[in-house]
Amino acid sequence: MTDLLKKFSDAAKTVKSDNNPVRVCVYGAYRDHLKDIDPDDLPENIQIIYESVKDRLVSVRPKGDLGEDEAGYLATDILYMADVVKNNFRKP
């Protein structure tokens, strides 16, 4: 499993966690698994999504002040990106 695939797989597991609110899961997925990714390493069709998620999570003031609705949209984006990465590394 490539490093990129592992990062997105782990991020998806974090987002799907039922132990915390979605907001906490989204921040955890980004902080623990996705923050060090170079967008140029991603498939072209999700680079803009990754940048958008990253920009939103690092620009929130005060830090951590993300509503549950917005966190739900970001969680959906993270899960979508994880699916794209998974499908890109699937063997034919």
Tab-separated table of C-alpha atoms in Angstrom:
chain	number	residue	atom	x	y	z
A	1	MET	CA	0.000	0.000	0.000
A	2	THR	CA	1.421	3.348	-0.932
A	3	ASP	CA	1.869	6.055	1.641
A	4	LEU	CA	-0.797	8.204	-0.028
A	5	LEU	CA	-3.318	5.381	-0.033
A	6	LYS	CA	-2.592	4.620	3.630
A	7	LYS	CA	-3.025	8.264	4.607
A	8	PHE	CA	-6.404	8.526	2.910
A	9	SER	CA	-7.554	5.128	4.202
A	10	ASP	CA	-6.673	6.157	7.748
A	11	ALA	CA	-8.321	9.552	7.261
A	12	ALA	CA	-11.520	7.867	6.044
A	13	LYS	CA	-11.551	5.621	9.133
A	14	THR	CA	-11.134	8.679	11.346
A	15	VAL	CA	-13.969	10.536	9.606
A	16	LYS	CA	-16.282	7.539	9.943
A	17	SER	CA	-15.652	7.241	13.688
A	18	ASP	CA	-18.813	7.249	15.751
A	19	ASN	CA	-16.919	8.100	18.923
A	20	ASN	CA	-16.687	11.843	18.271
A	21	PRO	CA	-18.686	14.624	16.625
A	22	VAL	CA	-18.088	14.997	12.872
A	23	ARG	CA	-16.220	18.261	13.465
A	24	VAL	CA	-13.691	16.539	15.725
A	25	CYS	CA	-13.307	13.647	13.269
A	26	VAL	CA	-12.647	15.986	10.329
A	27	TYR	CA	-10.001	17.933	12.223
A	28	GLY	CA	-8.430	14.678	13.407
A	29	ALA	CA	-8.351	13.217	9.891
A	30	TYR	CA	-6.642	16.315	8.549
A	31	ARG	CA	-4.218	16.769	11.451
A	32	ASP	CA	-3.217	13.126	11.802
A	33	HIS	CA	-3.243	11.931	8.192
A	34	LEU	CA	-3.679	14.563	5.482
A	35	LYS	CA	-1.846	17.769	6.411
A	36	ASP	CA	1.540	16.720	4.999
A	37	ILE	CA	0.290	15.717	1.550
A	38	ASP	CA	1.692	17.542	-1.466
A	39	PRO	CA	-1.290	18.296	-3.726
A	40	ASP	CA	0.884	17.566	-6.782
A	41	ASP	CA	1.055	13.926	-5.634
A	42	LEU	CA	-2.738	13.604	-5.839
A	43	PRO	CA	-4.787	12.677	-8.903
A	44	GLU	CA	-5.500	15.889	-10.787
A	45	ASN	CA	-9.268	15.633	-10.344
A	46	ILE	CA	-9.047	15.912	-6.529
A	47	GLN	CA	-6.226	18.427	-6.129
A	48	ILE	CA	-8.647	21.359	-5.959
A	49	ILE	CA	-10.843	19.527	-3.442
A	50	TYR	CA	-7.835	18.794	-1.233
A	51	GLU	CA	-6.715	22.430	-1.384
A	52	SER	CA	-10.228	23.602	-0.536
A	53	VAL	CA	-10.516	21.285	2.481
A	54	LYS	CA	-7.046	22.267	3.674
A	55	ASP	CA	-7.688	25.988	3.254
A	56	ARG	CA	-10.952	25.784	5.156
A	57	LEU	CA	-9.514	23.833	8.063
A	58	VAL	CA	-6.453	26.025	8.540
A	59	SER	CA	-8.262	29.349	8.053
A	60	VAL	CA	-10.990	28.919	10.673
A	61	ARG	CA	-10.777	31.536	13.424
A	62	PRO	CA	-10.911	30.866	16.256
A	63	LYS	CA	-9.171	27.579	15.614
A	64	GLY	CA	-11.595	24.677	15.781
A	65	ASP	CA	-14.652	26.879	15.206
A	66	LEU	CA	-16.227	24.828	12.444
A	67	GLY	CA	-19.944	24.165	12.432
A	68	GLU	CA	-21.345	20.637	12.241
A	69	ASP	CA	-22.990	21.268	8.852
A	70	GLU	CA	-19.761	22.480	7.303
A	71	ALA	CA	-17.862	19.637	8.967
A	72	GLY	CA	-20.288	17.224	7.320
A	73	TYR	CA	-19.500	18.671	3.890
A	74	LEU	CA	-15.770	18.454	4.561
A	75	ALA	CA	-16.169	14.869	5.764
A	76	THR	CA	-17.931	14.022	2.505
A	77	ASP	CA	-15.060	15.605	0.561
A	78	ILE	CA	-12.472	13.601	2.522
A	79	LEU	CA	-14.351	10.351	1.917
A	80	TYR	CA	-14.678	11.169	-1.789
A	81	MET	CA	-10.951	11.855	-2.083
A	82	ALA	CA	-10.205	8.594	-0.262
A	83	ASP	CA	-12.345	6.709	-2.801
A	84	VAL	CA	-10.585	8.377	-5.733
A	85	VAL	CA	-7.151	7.558	-4.322
A	86	LYS	CA	-8.230	3.984	-3.608
A	87	ASN	CA	-9.549	3.565	-7.159
A	88	ASN	CA	-6.342	5.027	-8.619
A	89	PHE	CA	-4.240	2.396	-6.850
A	90	ARG	CA	-6.538	-0.514	-7.640
A	91	LYS	CA	-4.907	-3.113	-9.834
A	92	PRO	CA	-6.549	-3.667	-13.252
